[in-house]
Short mmCIF file of C-alpha atoms and ligand atoms in Angstrom, two decimals:
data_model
loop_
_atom_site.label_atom_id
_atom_site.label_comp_id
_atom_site.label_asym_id
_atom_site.label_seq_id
_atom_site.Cartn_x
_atom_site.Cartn_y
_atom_site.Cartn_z
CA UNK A 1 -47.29 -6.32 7.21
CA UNK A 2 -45.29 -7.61 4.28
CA UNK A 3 -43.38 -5.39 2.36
CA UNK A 4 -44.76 -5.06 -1.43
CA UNK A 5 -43.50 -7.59 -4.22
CA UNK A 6 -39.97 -6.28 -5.41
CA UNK A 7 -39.66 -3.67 -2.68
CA UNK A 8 -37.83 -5.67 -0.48
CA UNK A 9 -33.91 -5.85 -0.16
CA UNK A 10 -31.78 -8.64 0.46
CA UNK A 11 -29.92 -7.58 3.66
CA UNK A 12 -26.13 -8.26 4.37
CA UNK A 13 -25.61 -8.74 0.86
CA UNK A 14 -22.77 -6.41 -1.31
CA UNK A 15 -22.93 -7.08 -5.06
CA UNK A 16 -20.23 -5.08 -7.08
CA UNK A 17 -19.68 -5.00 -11.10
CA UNK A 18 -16.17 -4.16 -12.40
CA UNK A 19 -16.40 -1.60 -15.25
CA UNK A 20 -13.92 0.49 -17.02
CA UNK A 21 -14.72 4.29 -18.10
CA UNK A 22 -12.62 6.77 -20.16
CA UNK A 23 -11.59 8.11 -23.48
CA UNK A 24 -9.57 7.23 -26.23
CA UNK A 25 -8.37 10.07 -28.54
CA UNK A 26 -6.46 10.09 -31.79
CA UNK A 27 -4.80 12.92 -33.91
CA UNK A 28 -6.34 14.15 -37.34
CA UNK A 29 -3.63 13.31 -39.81
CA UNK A 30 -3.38 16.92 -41.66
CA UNK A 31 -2.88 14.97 -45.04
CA UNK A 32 -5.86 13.33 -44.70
CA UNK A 33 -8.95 15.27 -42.80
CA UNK A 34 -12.08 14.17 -43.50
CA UNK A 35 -13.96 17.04 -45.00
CA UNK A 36 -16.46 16.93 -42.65
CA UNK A 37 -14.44 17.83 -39.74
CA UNK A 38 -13.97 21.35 -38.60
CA UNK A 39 -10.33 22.93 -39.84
CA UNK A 40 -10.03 23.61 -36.42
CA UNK A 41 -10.15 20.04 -34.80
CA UNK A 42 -7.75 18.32 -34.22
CA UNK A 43 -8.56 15.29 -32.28
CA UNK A 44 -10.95 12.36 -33.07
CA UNK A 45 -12.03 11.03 -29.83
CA UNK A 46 -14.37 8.86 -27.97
CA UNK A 47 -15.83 8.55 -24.30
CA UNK A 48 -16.70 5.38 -23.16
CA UNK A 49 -18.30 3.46 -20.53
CA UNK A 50 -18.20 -0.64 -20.92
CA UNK A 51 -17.57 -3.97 -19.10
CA UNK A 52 -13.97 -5.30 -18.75
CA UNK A 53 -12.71 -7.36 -21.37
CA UNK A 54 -16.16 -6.13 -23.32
CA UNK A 55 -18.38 -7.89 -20.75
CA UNK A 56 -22.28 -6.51 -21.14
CA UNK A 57 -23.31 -4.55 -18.48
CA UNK A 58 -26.48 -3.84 -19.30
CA UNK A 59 -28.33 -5.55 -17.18
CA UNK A 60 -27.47 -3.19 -14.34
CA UNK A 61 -26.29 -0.66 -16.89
CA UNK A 62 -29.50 0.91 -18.29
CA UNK A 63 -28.08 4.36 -19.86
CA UNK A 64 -25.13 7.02 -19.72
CA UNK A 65 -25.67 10.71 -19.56
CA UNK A 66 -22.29 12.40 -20.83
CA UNK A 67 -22.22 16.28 -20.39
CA UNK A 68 -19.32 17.68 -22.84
CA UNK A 69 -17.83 21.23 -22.37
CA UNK A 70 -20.48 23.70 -23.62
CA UNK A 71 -18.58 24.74 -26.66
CA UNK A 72 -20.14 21.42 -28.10
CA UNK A 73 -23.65 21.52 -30.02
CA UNK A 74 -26.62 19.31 -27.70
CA UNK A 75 -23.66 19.44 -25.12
CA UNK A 76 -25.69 16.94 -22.93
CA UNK A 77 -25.61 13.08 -24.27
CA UNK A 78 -27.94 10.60 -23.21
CA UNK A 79 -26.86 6.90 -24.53
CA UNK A 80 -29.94 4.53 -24.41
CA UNK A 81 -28.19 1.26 -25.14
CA UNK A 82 -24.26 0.32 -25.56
CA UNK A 83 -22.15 0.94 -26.86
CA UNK A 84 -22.36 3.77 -24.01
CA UNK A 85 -20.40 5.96 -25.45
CA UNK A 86 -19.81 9.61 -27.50
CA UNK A 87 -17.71 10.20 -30.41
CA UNK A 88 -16.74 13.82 -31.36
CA UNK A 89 -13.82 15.68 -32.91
CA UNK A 90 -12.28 18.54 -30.98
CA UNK A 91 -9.24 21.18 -30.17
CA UNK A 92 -9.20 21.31 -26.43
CA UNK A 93 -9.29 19.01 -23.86
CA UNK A 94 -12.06 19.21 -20.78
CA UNK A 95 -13.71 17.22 -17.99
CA UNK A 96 -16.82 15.31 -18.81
CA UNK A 97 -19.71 14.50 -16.79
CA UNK A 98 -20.65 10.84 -16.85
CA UNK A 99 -24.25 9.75 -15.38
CA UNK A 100 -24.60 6.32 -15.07
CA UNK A 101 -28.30 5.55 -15.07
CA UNK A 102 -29.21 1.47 -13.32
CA UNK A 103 -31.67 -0.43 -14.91
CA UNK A 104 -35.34 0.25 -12.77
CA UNK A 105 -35.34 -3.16 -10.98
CA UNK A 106 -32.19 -1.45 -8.96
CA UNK A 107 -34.29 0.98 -7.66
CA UNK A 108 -31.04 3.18 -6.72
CA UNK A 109 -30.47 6.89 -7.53
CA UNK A 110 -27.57 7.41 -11.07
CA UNK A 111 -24.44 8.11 -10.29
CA UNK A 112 -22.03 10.80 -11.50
CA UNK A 113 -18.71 10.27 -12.58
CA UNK A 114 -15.97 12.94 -14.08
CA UNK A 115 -13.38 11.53 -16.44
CA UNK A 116 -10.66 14.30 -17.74
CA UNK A 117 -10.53 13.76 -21.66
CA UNK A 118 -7.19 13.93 -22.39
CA UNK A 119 -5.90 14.29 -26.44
CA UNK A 120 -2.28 15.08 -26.01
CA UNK A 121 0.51 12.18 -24.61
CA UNK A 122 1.44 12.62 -21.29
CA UNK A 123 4.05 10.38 -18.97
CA UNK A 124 7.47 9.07 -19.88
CA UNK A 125 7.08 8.28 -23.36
CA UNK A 126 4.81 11.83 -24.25
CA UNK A 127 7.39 12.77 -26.86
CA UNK A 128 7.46 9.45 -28.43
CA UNK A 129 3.42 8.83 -28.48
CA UNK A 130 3.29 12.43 -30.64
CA UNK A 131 6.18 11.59 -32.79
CA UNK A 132 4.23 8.16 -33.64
CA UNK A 133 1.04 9.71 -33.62
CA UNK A 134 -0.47 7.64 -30.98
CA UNK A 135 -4.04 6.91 -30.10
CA UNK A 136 -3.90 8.37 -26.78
CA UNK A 137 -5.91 6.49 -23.71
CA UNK A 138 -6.83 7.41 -20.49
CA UNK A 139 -8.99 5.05 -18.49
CA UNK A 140 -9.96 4.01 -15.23
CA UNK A 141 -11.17 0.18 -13.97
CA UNK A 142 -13.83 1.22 -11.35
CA UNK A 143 -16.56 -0.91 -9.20
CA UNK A 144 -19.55 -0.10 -8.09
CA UNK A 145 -21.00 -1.33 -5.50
CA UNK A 146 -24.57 -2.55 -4.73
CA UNK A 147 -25.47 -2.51 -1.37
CA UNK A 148 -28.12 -4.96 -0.28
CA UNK A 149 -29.65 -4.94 -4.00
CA UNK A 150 -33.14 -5.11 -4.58
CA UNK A 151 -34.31 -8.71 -4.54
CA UNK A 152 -35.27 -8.68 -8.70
CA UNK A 153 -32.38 -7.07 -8.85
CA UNK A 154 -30.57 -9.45 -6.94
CA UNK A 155 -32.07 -11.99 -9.03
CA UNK A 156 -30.70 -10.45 -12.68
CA UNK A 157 -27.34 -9.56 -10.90
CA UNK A 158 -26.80 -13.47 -9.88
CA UNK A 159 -28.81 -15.17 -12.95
CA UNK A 160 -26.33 -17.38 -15.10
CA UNK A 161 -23.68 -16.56 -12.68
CA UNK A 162 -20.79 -19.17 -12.85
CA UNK A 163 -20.45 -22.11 -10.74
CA UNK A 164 -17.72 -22.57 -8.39
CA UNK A 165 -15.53 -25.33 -9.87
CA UNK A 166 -16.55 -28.85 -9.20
CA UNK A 167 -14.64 -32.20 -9.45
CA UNK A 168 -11.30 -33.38 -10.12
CA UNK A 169 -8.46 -31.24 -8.72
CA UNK A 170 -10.60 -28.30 -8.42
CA UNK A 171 -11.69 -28.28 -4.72
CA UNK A 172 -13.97 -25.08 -5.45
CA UNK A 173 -10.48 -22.89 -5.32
CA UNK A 174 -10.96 -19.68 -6.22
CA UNK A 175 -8.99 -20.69 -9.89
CA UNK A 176 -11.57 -22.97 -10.43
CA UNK A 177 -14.69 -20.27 -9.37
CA UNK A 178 -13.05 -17.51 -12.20
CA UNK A 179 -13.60 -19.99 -15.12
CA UNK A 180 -16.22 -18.47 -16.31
CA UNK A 181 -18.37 -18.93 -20.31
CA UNK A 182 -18.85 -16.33 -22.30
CA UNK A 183 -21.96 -13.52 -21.44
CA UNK A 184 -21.91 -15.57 -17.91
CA UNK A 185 -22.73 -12.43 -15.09
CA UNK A 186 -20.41 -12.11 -12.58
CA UNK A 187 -17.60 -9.87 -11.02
CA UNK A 188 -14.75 -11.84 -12.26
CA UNK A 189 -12.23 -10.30 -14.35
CA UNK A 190 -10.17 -12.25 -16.83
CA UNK A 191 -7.16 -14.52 -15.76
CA UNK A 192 -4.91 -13.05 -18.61
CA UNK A 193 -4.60 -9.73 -19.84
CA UNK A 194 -4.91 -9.24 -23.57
CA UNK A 195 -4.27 -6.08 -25.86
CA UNK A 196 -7.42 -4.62 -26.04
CA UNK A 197 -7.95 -5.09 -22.03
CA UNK A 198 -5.39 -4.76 -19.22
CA UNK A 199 -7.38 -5.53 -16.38
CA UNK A 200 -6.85 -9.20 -15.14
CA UNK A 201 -6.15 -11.25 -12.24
CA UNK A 202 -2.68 -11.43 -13.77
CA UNK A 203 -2.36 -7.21 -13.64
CA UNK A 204 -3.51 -7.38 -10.27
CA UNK A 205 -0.89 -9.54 -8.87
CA UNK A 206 1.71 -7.83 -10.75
CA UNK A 207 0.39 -4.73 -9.30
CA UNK A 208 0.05 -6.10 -5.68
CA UNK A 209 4.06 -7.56 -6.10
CA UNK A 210 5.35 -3.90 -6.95
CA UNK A 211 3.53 -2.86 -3.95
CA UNK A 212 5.42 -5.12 -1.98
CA UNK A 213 8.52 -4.17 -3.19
CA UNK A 214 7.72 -0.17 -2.98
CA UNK A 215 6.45 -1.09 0.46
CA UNK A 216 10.34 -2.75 1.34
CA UNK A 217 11.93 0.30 -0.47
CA UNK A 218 9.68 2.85 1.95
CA UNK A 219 10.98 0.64 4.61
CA UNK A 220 14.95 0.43 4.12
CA UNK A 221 14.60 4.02 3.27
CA UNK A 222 12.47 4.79 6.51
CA UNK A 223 15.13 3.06 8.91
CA UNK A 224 18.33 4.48 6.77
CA UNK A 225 16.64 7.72 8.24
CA UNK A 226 15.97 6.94 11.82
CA UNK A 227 19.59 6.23 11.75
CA UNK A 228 20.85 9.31 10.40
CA UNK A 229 18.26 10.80 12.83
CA UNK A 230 19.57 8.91 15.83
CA UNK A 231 23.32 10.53 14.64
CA UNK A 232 22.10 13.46 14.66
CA UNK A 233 20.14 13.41 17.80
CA UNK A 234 23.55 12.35 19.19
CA UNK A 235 25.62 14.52 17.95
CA UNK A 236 23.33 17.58 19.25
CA UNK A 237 23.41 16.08 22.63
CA UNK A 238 27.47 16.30 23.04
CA UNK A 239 27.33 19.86 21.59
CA UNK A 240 24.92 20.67 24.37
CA UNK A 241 27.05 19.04 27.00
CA UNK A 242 30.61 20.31 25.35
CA UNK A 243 28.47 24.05 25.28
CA UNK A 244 27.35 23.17 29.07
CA UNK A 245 31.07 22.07 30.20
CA UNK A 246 32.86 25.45 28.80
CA UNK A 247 30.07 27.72 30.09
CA UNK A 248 30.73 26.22 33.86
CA UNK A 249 34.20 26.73 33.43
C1 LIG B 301 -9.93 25.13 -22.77
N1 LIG B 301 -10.95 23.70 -21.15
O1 LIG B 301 -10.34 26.19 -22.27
C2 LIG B 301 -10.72 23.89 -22.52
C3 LIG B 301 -11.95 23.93 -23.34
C4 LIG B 301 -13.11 23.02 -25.28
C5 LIG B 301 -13.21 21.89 -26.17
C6 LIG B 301 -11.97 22.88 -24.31
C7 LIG B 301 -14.44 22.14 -29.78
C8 LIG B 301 -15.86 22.28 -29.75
C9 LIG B 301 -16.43 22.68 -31.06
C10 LIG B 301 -13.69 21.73 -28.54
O2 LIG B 301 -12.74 21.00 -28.67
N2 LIG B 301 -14.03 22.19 -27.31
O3 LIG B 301 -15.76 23.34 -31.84
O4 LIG B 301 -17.57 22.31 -31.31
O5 LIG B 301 -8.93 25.06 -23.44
#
């Protein structure tokens, strides 16, 4: 028997969507606090899920739960449409719950994420960030995955998705297949990095170059120490056989 209209999945096929989720806080200037804002607060912040590059997700995106730490009024969020995100002022910093609810034709259960709101500076330049007063950002680029997607879903996921490149020069190369229009749905990520988004094909081979390098450090460092090892190994061996030579005399 057939399987019922929009029940069926398309097999073998993976779809992901890049996304980026996280917070952005800022200190309340003590010279000038809005009045509506607690005397207590001290942070303006926001929690955010959206595309890369401020793609729209939602067409697989249909809303956001975000549990904040129960100290908060209506502590539980539920974001209908994007912007999906929550914007509070605070003291203290805390892990939120993000549910990521799919639009129906996905047929697939939400997802929870955590993301650890974070309102003071922290790496190398921590001191400097507070000294300038710094908007503070901690984010993560994520993908999820759709695993042989519904077929209307597979349909709204692939609808208006770029063409491969065609023509002169072009060959279909995968340079060609990331020049994408505007509001075009796909998993691409931008060629160039830009200051409101640093996820790009560009970060990514910068990112997959200092790997390399590490990778040679970890391995000059890892045969610097199988010498010293092979010393040492040596060296233990002649004290056994100088320690075996004067006990058999
Ligand atoms: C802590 N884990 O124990 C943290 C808790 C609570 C955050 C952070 C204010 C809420 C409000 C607020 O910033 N809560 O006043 O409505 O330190």
């Amino acid at each position: 028997m057939p399987a019922p209209a929009g029940t069926k999945r398309v097999k073998g096929v993976q779809i992901y969507r890049p996304f980026v989720y996280g917070s952005i806080a800022k200190p309340i200037d003590p010279n000038n606090r809005p009045a509506s804002i607690t005397a207590e607060h001290t942070h303006l912040w926001s929690v955010y899920v959206r595309g890369v590059d401020g793609e729209d997700i939602s067409y697989w995106l249909k809303k956001v739960q975000f549990k904040l730490h129960e100290t908060y009024a209506n502590s539980s969020r539920m974001i209908e449409s994007p912007p999906f995100e929550v914007t509070e002022s605070g003291w203290g910093e805390f892990e939120v719950q993000l549910k990521l609810y799919f639009v129906p034709e996905a047929n697939e259960k939400a997802q929870t994420l955590w993301h650890a709101l974070k309102l003071h500076p922290y790496g190398p330049d921590a001191e400097g960030q507070k000294e300038r007063r710094e908007a503070i950002i901690s984010q993560n680029y994520e993908e999820i995955i759709f695993n042989e997607p519904m077929e209307p879903f597979y349909d709204i996921l692939t609808s208006g998705a770029p063409q491969p490149g065609r023509g002169k020069g072009s060959k279909g190369s995968k340079q060609a297949s990331t020049i994408k229009k505007q509001g075009e749905r796909s998993a691409e990520i931008p060629q160039d990095n830009s200051r409101e988004n640093p996820y790009s094909l560009k970060t990514e081979d910068s990112e997959l170059l200092r790997l390399r390098e590490a990778m040679k450090t970890v391995d000059v460092l890892v045969k610097r120490e199988r010498g010293t090892l092979r010393e040492k190994e040596e060296r233990l061996a002649a004290f056994k056989r100088e320690a075996g030579a004067s006990q058999a005399s």
